[in-house]
CSV table of C-alpha atoms (C1' of nucleotides) in Angstrom, one decimal:
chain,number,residue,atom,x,y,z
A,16,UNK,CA,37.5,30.9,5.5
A,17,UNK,CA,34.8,29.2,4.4
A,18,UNK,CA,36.5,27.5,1.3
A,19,UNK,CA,33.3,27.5,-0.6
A,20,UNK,CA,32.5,30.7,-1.9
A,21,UNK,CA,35.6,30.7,-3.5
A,22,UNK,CA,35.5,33.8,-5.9
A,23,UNK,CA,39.0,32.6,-6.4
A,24,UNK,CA,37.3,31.5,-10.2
A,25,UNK,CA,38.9,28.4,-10.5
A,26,UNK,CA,38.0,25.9,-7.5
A,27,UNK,CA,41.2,23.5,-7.1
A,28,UNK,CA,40.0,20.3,-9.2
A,29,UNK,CA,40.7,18.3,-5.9
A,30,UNK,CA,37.9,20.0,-4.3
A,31,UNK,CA,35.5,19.3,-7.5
A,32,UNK,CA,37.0,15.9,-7.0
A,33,UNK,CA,35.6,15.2,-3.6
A,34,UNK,CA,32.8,16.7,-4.0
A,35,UNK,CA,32.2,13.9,-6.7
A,36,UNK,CA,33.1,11.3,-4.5
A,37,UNK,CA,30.5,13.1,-1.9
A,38,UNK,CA,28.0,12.9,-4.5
A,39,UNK,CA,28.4,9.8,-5.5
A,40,UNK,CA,28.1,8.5,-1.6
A,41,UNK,CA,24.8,10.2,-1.3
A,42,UNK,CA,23.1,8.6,-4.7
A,43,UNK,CA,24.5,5.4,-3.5
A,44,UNK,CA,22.5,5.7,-0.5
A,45,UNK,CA,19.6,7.7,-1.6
A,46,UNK,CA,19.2,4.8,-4.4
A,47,UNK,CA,19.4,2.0,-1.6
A,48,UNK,CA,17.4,3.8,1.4
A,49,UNK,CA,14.9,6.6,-0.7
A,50,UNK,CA,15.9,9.6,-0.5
A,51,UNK,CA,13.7,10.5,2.6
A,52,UNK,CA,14.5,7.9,4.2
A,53,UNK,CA,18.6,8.0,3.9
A,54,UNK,CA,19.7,10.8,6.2
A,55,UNK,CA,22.9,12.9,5.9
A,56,UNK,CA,24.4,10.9,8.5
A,57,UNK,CA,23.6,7.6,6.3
A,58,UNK,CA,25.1,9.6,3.8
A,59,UNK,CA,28.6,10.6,5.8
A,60,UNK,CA,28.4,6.9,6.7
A,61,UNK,CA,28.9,5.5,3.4
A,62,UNK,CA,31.6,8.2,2.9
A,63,UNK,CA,33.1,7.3,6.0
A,64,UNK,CA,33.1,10.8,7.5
A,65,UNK,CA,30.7,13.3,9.8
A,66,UNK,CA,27.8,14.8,8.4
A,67,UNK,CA,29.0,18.1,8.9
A,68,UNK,CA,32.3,17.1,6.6
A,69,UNK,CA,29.4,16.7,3.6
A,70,UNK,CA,28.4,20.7,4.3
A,71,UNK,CA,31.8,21.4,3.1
A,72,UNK,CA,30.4,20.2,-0.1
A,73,UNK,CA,27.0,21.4,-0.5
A,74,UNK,CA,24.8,23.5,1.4
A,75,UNK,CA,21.7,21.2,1.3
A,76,UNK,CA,20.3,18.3,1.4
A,77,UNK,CA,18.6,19.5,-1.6
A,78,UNK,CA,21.8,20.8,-3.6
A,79,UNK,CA,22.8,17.3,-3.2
A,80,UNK,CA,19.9,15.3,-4.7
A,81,UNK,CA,19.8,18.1,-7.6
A,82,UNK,CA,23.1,17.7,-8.4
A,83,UNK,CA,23.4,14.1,-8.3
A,84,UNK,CA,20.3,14.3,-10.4
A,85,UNK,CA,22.3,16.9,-12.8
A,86,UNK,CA,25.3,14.9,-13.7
A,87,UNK,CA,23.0,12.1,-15.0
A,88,UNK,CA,20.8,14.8,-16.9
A,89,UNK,CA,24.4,16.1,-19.0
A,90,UNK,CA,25.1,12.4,-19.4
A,91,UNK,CA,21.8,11.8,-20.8
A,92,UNK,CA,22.5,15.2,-23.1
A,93,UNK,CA,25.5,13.8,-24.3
A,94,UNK,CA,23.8,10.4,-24.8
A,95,UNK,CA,21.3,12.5,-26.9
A,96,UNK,CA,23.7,13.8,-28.8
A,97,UNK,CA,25.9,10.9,-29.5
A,98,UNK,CA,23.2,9.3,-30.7
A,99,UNK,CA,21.7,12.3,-33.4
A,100,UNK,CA,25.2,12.8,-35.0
A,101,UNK,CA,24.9,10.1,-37.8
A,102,UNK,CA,22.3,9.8,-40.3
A,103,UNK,CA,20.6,7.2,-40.0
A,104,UNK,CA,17.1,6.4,-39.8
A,105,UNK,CA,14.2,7.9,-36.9
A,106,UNK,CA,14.1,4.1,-35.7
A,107,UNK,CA,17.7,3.8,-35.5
A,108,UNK,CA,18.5,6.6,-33.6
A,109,UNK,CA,15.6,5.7,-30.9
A,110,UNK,CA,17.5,2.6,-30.4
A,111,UNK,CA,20.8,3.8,-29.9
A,112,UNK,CA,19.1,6.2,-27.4
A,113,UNK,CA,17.7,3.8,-25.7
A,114,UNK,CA,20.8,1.7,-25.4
A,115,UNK,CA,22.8,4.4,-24.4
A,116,UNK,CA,19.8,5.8,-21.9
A,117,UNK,CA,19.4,2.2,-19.9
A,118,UNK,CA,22.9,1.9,-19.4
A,119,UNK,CA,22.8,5.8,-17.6
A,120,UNK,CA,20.0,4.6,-15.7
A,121,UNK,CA,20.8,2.0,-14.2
A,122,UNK,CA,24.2,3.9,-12.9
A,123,UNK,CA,24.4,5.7,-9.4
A,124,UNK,CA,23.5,8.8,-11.2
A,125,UNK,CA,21.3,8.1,-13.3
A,126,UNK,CA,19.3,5.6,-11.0
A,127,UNK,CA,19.2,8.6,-8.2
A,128,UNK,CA,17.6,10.5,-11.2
A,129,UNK,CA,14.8,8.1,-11.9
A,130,UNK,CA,14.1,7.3,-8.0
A,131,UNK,CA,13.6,10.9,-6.9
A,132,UNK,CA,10.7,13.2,-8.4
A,133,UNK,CA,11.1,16.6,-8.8
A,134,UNK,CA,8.7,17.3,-6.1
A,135,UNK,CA,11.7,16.4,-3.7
A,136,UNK,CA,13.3,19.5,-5.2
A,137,UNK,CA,13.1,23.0,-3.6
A,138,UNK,CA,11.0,25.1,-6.1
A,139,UNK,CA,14.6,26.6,-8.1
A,140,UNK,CA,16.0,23.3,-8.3
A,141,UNK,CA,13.0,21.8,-9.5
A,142,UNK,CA,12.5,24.0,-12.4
A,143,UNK,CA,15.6,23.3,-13.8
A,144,UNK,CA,15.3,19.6,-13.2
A,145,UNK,CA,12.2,19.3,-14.8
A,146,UNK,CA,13.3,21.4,-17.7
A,147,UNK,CA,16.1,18.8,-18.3
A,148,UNK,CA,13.5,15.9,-18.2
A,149,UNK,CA,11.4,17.9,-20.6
A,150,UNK,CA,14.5,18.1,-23.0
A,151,UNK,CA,15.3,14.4,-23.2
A,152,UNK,CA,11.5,13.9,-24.0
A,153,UNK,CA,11.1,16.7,-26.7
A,154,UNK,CA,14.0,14.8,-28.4
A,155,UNK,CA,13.1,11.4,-28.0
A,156,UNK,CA,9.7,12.7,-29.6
A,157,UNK,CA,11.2,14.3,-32.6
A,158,UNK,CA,13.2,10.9,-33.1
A,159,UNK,CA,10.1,9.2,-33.4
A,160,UNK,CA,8.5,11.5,-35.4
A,161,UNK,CA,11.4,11.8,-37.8
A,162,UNK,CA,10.9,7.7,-37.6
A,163,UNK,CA,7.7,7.9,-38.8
A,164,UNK,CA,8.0,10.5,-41.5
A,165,UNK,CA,11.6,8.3,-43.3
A,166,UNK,CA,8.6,5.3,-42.8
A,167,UNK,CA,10.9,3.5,-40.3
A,168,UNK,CA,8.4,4.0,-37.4
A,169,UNK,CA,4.8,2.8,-37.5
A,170,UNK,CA,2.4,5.5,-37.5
A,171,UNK,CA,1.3,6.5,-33.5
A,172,UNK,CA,1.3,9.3,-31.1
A,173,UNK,CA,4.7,10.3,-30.4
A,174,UNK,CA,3.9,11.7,-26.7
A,175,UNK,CA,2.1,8.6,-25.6
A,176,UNK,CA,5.2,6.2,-27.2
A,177,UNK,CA,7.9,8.4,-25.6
A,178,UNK,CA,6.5,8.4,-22.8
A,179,UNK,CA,5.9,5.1,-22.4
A,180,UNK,CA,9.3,3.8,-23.5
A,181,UNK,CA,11.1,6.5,-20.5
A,182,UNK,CA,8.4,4.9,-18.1
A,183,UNK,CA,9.7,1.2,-19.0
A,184,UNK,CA,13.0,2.1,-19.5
A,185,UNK,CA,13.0,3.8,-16.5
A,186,UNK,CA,11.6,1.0,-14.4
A,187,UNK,CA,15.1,-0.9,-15.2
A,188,UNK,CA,16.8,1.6,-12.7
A,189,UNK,CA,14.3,0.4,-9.8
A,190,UNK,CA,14.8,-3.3,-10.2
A,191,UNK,CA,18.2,-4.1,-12.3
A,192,UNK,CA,20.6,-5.6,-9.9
A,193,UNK,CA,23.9,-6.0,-11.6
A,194,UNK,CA,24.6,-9.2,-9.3
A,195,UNK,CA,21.1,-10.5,-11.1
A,196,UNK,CA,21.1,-13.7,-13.3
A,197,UNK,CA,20.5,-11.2,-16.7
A,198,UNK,CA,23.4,-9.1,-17.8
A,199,UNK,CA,22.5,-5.8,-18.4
A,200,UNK,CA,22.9,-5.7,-22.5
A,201,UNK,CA,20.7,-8.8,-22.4
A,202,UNK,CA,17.8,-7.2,-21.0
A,203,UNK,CA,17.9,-4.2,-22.8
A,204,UNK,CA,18.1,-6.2,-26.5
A,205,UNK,CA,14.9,-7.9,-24.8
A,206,UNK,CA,13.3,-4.5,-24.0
A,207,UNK,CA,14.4,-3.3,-27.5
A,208,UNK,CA,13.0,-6.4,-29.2
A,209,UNK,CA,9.6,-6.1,-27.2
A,210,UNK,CA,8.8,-2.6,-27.9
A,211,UNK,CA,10.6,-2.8,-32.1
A,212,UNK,CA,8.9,-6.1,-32.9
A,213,UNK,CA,5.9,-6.0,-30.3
A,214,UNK,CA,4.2,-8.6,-28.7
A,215,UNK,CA,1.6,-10.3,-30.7
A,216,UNK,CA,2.6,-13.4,-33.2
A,217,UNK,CA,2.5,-13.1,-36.8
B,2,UNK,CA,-13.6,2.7,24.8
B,3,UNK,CA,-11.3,3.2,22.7
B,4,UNK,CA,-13.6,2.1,19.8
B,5,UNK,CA,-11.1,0.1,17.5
B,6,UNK,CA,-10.3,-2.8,19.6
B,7,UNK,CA,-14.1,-4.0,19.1
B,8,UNK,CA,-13.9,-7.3,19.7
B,9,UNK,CA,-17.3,-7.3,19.1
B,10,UNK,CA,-16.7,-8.6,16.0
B,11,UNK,CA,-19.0,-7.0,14.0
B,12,UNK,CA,-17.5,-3.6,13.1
B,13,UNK,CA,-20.1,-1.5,12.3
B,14,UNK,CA,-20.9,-0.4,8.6
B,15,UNK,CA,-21.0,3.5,9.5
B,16,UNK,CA,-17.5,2.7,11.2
B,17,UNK,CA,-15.8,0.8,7.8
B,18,UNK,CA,-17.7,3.8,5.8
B,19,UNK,CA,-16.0,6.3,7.4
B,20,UNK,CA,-12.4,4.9,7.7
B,21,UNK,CA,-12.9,4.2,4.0
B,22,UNK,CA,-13.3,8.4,3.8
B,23,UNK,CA,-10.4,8.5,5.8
B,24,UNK,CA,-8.0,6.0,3.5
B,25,UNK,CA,-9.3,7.9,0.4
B,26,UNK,CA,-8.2,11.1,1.5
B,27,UNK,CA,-5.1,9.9,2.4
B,28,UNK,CA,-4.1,8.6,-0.8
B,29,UNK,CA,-5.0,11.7,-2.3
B,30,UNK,CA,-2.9,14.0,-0.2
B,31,UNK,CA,-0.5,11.0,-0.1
B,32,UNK,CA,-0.4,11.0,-4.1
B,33,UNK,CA,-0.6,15.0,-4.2
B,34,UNK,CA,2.4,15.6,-2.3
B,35,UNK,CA,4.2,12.2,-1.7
B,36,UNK,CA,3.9,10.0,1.1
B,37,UNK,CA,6.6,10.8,2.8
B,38,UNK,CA,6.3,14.9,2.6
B,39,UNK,CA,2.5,14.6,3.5
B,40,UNK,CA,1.7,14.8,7.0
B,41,UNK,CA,-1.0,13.2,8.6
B,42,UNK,CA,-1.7,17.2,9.2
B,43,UNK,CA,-2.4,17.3,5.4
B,44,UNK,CA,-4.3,13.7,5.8
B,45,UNK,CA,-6.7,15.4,7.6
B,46,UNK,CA,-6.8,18.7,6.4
B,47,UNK,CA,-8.0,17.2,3.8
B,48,UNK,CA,-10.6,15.5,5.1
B,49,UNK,CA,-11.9,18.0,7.3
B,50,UNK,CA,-11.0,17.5,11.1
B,51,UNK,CA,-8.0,17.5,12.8
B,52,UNK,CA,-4.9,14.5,12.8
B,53,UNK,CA,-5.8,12.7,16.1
B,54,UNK,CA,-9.6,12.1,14.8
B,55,UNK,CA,-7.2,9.8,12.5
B,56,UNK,CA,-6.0,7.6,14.9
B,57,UNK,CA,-9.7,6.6,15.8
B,58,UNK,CA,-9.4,4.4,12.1
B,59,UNK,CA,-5.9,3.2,12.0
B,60,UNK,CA,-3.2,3.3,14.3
B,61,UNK,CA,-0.1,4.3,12.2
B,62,UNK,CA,0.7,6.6,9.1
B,63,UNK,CA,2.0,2.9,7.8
B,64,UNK,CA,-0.8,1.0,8.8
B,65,UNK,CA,-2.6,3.7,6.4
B,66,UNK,CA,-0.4,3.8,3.9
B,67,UNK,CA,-0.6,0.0,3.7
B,68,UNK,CA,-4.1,0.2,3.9
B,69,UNK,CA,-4.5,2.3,0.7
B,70,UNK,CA,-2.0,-0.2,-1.0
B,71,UNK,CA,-4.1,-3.2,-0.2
B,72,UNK,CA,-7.4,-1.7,-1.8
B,73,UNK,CA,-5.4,-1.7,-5.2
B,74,UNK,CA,-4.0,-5.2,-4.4
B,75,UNK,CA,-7.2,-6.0,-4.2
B,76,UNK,CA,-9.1,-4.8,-6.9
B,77,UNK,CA,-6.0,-5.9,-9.4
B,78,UNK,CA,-6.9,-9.1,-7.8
B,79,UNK,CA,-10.3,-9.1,-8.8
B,80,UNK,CA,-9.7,-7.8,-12.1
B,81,UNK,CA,-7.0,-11.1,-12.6
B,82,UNK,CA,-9.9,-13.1,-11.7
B,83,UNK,CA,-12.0,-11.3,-14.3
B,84,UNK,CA,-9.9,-11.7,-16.9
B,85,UNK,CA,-8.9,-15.2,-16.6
B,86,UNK,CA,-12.5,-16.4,-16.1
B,87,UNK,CA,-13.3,-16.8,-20.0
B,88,UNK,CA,-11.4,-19.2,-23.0
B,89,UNK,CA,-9.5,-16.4,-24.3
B,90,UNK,CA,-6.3,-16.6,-26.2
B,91,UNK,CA,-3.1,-15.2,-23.6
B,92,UNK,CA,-3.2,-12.4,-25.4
B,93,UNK,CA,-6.3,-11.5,-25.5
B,94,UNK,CA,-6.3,-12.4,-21.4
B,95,UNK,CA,-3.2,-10.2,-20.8
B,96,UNK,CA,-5.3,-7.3,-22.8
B,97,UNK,CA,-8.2,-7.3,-20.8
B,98,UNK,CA,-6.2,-7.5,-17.9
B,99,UNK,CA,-4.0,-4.4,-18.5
B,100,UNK,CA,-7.4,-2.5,-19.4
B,101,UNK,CA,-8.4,-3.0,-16.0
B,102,UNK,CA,-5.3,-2.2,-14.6
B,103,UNK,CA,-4.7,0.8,-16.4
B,104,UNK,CA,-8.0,2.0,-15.0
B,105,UNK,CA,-7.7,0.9,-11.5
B,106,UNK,CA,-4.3,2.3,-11.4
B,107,UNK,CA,-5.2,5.7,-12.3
B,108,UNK,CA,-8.0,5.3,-9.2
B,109,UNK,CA,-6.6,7.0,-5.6
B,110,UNK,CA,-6.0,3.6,-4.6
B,111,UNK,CA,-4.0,2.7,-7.4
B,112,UNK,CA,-2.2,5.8,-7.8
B,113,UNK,CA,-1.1,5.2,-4.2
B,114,UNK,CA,0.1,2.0,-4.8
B,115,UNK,CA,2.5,2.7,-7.5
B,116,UNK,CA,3.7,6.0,-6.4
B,117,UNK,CA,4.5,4.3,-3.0
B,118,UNK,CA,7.2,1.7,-2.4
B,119,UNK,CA,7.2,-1.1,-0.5
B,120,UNK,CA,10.2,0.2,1.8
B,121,UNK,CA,8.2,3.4,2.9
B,122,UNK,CA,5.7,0.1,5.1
B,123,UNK,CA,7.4,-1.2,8.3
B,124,UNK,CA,8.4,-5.0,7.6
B,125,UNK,CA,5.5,-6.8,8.3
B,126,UNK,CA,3.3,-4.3,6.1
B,127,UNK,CA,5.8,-4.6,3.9
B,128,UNK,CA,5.8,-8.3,3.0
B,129,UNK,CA,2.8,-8.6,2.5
B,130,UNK,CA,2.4,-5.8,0.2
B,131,UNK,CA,5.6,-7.6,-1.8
B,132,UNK,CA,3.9,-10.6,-2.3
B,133,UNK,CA,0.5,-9.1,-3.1
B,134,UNK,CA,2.1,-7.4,-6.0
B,135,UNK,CA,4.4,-10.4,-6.7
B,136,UNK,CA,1.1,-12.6,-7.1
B,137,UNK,CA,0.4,-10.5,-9.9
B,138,UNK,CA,3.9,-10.2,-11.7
B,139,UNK,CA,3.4,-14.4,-11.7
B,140,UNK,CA,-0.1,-14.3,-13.0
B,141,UNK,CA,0.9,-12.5,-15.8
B,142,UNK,CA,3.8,-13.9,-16.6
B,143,UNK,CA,1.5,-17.2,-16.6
B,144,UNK,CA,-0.6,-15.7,-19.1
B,145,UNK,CA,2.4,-14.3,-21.0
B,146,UNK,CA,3.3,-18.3,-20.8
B,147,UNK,CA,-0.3,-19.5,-21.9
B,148,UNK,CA,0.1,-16.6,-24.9
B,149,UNK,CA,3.2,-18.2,-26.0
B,150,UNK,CA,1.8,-21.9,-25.7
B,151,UNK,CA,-1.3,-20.9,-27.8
B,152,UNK,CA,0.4,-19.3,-30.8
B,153,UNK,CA,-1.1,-15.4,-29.7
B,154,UNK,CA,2.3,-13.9,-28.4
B,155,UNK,CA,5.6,-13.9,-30.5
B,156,UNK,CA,8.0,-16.5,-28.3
B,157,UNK,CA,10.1,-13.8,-25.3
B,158,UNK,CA,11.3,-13.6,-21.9
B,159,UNK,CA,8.3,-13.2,-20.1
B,160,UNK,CA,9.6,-12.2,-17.0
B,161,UNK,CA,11.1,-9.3,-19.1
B,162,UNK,CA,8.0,-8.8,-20.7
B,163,UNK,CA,5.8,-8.3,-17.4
B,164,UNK,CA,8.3,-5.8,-16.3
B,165,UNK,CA,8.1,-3.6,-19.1
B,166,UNK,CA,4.3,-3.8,-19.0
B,167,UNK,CA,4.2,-2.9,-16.0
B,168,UNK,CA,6.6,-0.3,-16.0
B,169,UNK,CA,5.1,1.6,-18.9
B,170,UNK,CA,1.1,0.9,-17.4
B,171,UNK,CA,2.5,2.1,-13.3
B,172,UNK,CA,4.0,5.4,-15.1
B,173,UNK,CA,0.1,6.4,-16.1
B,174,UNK,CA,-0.7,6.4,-12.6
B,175,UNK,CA,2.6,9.2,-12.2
B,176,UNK,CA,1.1,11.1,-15.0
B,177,UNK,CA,-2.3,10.5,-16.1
B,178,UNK,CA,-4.2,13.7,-15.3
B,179,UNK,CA,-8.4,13.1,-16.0
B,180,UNK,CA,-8.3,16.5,-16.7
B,181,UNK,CA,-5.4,16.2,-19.5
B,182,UNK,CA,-5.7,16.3,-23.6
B,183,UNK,CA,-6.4,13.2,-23.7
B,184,UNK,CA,-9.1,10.5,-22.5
B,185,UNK,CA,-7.8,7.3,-20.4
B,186,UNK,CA,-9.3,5.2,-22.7
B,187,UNK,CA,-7.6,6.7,-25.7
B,188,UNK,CA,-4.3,6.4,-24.1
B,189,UNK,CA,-4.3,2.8,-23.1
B,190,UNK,CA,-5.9,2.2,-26.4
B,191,UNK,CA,-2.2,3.3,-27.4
B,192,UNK,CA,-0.4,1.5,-25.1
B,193,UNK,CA,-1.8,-1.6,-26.0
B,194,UNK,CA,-0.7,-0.8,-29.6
B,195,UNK,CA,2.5,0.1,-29.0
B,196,UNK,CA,3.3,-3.4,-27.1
B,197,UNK,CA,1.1,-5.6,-29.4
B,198,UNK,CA,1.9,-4.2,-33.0
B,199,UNK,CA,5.3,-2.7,-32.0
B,200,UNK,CA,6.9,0.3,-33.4
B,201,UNK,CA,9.1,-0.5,-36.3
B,202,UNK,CA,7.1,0.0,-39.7
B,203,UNK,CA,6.8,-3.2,-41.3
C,18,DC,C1',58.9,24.9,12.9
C,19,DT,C1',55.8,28.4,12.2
C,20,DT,C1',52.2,30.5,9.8
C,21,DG,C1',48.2,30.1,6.9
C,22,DT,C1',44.8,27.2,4.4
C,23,DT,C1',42.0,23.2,3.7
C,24,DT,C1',39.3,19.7,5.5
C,25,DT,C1',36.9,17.5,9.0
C,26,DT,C1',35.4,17.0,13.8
C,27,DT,C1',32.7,17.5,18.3
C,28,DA,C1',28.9,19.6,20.2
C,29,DC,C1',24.9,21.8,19.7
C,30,DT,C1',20.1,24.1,18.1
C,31,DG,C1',15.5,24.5,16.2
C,32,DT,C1',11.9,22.6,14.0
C,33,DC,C1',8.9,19.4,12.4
C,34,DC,C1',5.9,15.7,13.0
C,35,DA,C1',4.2,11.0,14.4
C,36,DG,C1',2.0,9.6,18.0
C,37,DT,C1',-0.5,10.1,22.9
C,38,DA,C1',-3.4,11.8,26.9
C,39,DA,C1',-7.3,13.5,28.4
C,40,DG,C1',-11.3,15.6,27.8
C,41,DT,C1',-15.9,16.9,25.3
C,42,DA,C1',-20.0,17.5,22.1
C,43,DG,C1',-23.5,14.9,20.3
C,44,DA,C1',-26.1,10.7,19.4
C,45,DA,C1',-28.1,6.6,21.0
C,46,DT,C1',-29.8,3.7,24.7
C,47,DA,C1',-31.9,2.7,29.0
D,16,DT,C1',-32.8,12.7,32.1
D,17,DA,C1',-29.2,10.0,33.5
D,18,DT,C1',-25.9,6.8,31.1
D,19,DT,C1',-23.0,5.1,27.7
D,20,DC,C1',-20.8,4.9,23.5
D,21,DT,C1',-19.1,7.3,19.2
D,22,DA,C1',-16.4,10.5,17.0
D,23,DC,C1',-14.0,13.7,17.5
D,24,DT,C1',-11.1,18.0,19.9
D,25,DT,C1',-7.3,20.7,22.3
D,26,DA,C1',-3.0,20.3,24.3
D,27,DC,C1',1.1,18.0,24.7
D,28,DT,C1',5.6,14.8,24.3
D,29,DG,C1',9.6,12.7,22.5
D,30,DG,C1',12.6,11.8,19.1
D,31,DA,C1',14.6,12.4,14.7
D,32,DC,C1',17.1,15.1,11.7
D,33,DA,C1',18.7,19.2,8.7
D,34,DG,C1',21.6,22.6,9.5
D,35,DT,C1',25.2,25.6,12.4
D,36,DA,C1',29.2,27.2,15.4
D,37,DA,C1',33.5,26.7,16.7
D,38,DA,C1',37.4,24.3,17.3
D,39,DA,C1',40.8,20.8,16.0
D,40,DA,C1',43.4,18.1,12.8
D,41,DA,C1',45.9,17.6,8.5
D,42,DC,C1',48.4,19.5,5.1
D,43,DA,C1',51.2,23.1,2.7
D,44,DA,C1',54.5,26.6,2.0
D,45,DG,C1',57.9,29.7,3.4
DNA sequence: CTTGTTTTTTACTGTCCAGTAAGTAGAATA
DNA sequence: TATTCTACTTACTGGACAGTAAAAAACAAG
C-alpha cells in the first residue's frame, strides 16, 4: 500500500534511485534558497512534480535535509579513508584530505552539508549528524598531530588548526561558483599554499 | 501617536536606549536558535514583555535583523579605520585588524552578522548589508595588496587570501563559547599563527 | 484486457507566526 | 486633576507551509 515500509528487505534499486534524484532536487534548492526559506513545493518544482510525490520518498522535511546531509558525511568517510591508506607523512595526508574534502564541498551534497546546521535537525537526526561532523574532525586532528610528531607539521594546537582549516575550507561551499573566473583545483592549491607556506615573507 | 514616525527629529536618548535593549536581545535569541527558527515570541521572551511591545522599535523581524547586522558593520568599520590610521607594514595592518575582528565578531552583534546571511533581509536590507561587508572584503584585500608591495606578505591571490581569513575568523563567531577551555585571546593568538607562519615544519 | 502494484496527483487540514488593532497603565506636562 | 504622550498589553487576522487523505494515472504481469 504504502510502498514505503517495505519489509520486503530489499527496496527495488529504482525506488533508491529516485529517491536520489529526489534528494538531489532538494539540496539543489536548499543550497540556492536556505533551507528555510526553500519549501517542499520549491523542492517538487525543481523535480518537476507535486509536493506530495516527494512524501513518497521521505517522510519529512527533516529526513530530507539529514539525508542529503548523510550522503556527503559517507563521502567525506570515504575521503578520510582514501586519504589514510598510504604512508606518507601527517602533512601529506592533511593535504590530500583537504583536496579530496573541498571538492565534496563544494558538490550538491556536500555544500547542503556545510549550509545547514545541525540545529535544523530534529533532536535524533541531529545527534547522528553531529556525530559524523565530530568524526571528520577527530581525524583531521590526529593527522595533524601525527604531522607534528614525523616533524612535518609545525608545532600548534591541533583543535584550534582543524578547526580553522574546516571553517575556511568550508566557506568555499558558500561562495564557489563553478561558472566563476577560478577553477576549482586553482583555488584550493591557493588555499593549500596559504595555510602550508603561510602568509608572512621570508 | 504612534511614537516612531517622530518627525521631530530628535529621537529621544531613552527611546535609542531602549531599542538598543531590544536589538541586543534579538541577536541573542537570533544567534541561540537561528534567525529563522526564533520568533519574535522568543525576541521578546527574552527581553521581558510581550512581541507587539517590539513593533514600538522597528517595524519588521528584517528591519531587526538588519539592524543587528549594521551595528557589526559598523564597528568592523571603525576598527578598519583604527587599524589603518598608523605607518604599519600590511601585515602588521591586516593583524591588528583581524584582532579586532575576531573580538567584535564574537560580540552579539557580530555573532549575528555571520550567523545570518544576506538572503534571510528583504532586497533593499539586503544590499546594503552586501556592500557593507563587501567594503570590507576590499579594504583588506587593499592591505593584503599594500603587504605584498612592502615586502611583509609572501606574493598570493589576495582575493583568495581575504576569503580564507575570513572564513576561518566568521567560524569563531559559530563556535567560540566565553565560557569554553580556552580564552579568546589565546585562540586568535593561534589563528594568527597558523596564517602567518603556516603549518608545514620548516 | 484485467488485476494488482507503483508512483503521482488533486484537494484539503492544522498549525504556526509575522504583523495589526485597539485599548490601558503610568509618567510627564499643563 | 485633567490632558497628553510613552511604552506597553490583550486579542486578533491572514497567509504560508508541512503534512495527510484519497483518488487517479502509469506501468506491470498474468
Amino acid at each position: 500500500m504504502a510502498g514505503r515500509p517495505k519489509t520486503k528487505s530489499e527496496t527495488s534499486a529504482k525506488y533508491e534511485q529516485r529517491k536520489l534524484e529526489v534528494l538531489r532536487a532538494a539540496a539543489r534548492t536548499f543550497n540556492r534558497l536556505g533551507f528555510h526559506i526553500a519549501t517542499l513545493d520549491d523542492v517538487a518544482e525543481e523535480l518537476g512534480v507535486t509536493k506530495p510525490a516527494l512524501y513518497y520518498y521521505a517522510k519529512s522535511k527533516d529526513e530530507i535535509l539529514f539525508a542529503c546531509g548523510q550522503l556527503a558525511l559517507d563521502a567525506l568517510q570515504g575521503a578520510l579513508e582514501t586519504s589514510g591508506e598510504e604512508e606518507l607523512s601527517g602533512l601529506d595526508r592533511l593535504t590530500r584530505f583537504f583536496r579530496l574534502y573541498a571538492a565534496i564541498i563544494c558538490e550538491d551534497f556536500g555544500r547542503c552539508l556545510v549550509l545547514s546546521e545541525p540545529r535544523d535537525l530534529a533532536t535524533r537526526s541531529r545527534k547522528a549528524n553531529v556525530s559524523g561532523r565530530r568524526a571528520l574532525n577527530l581525524a583531521v586532528r590526529d593527522m595533524i598531530r601525527d604531522g607534528i610528531e614525523d616533524g612535518s607539521i609545525r608545532p600548534c594546537d591541533e583543535r584550534v588548526l582543524a578547526i580553522a582549516l574546516f571553517d575556511a575550507f568550508n566557506g568555499l561551499g558558500r561562495w564557489f561558483d563553478p561558472k566563476g573566473a577560478l577553477e576549482l583545483p586553482a583555488i584550493i592549491d591557493r588555499y593549500l599554499d596559504i595555510f602550508i607556506g603561510g602568509i608572512a615573507a621570508r
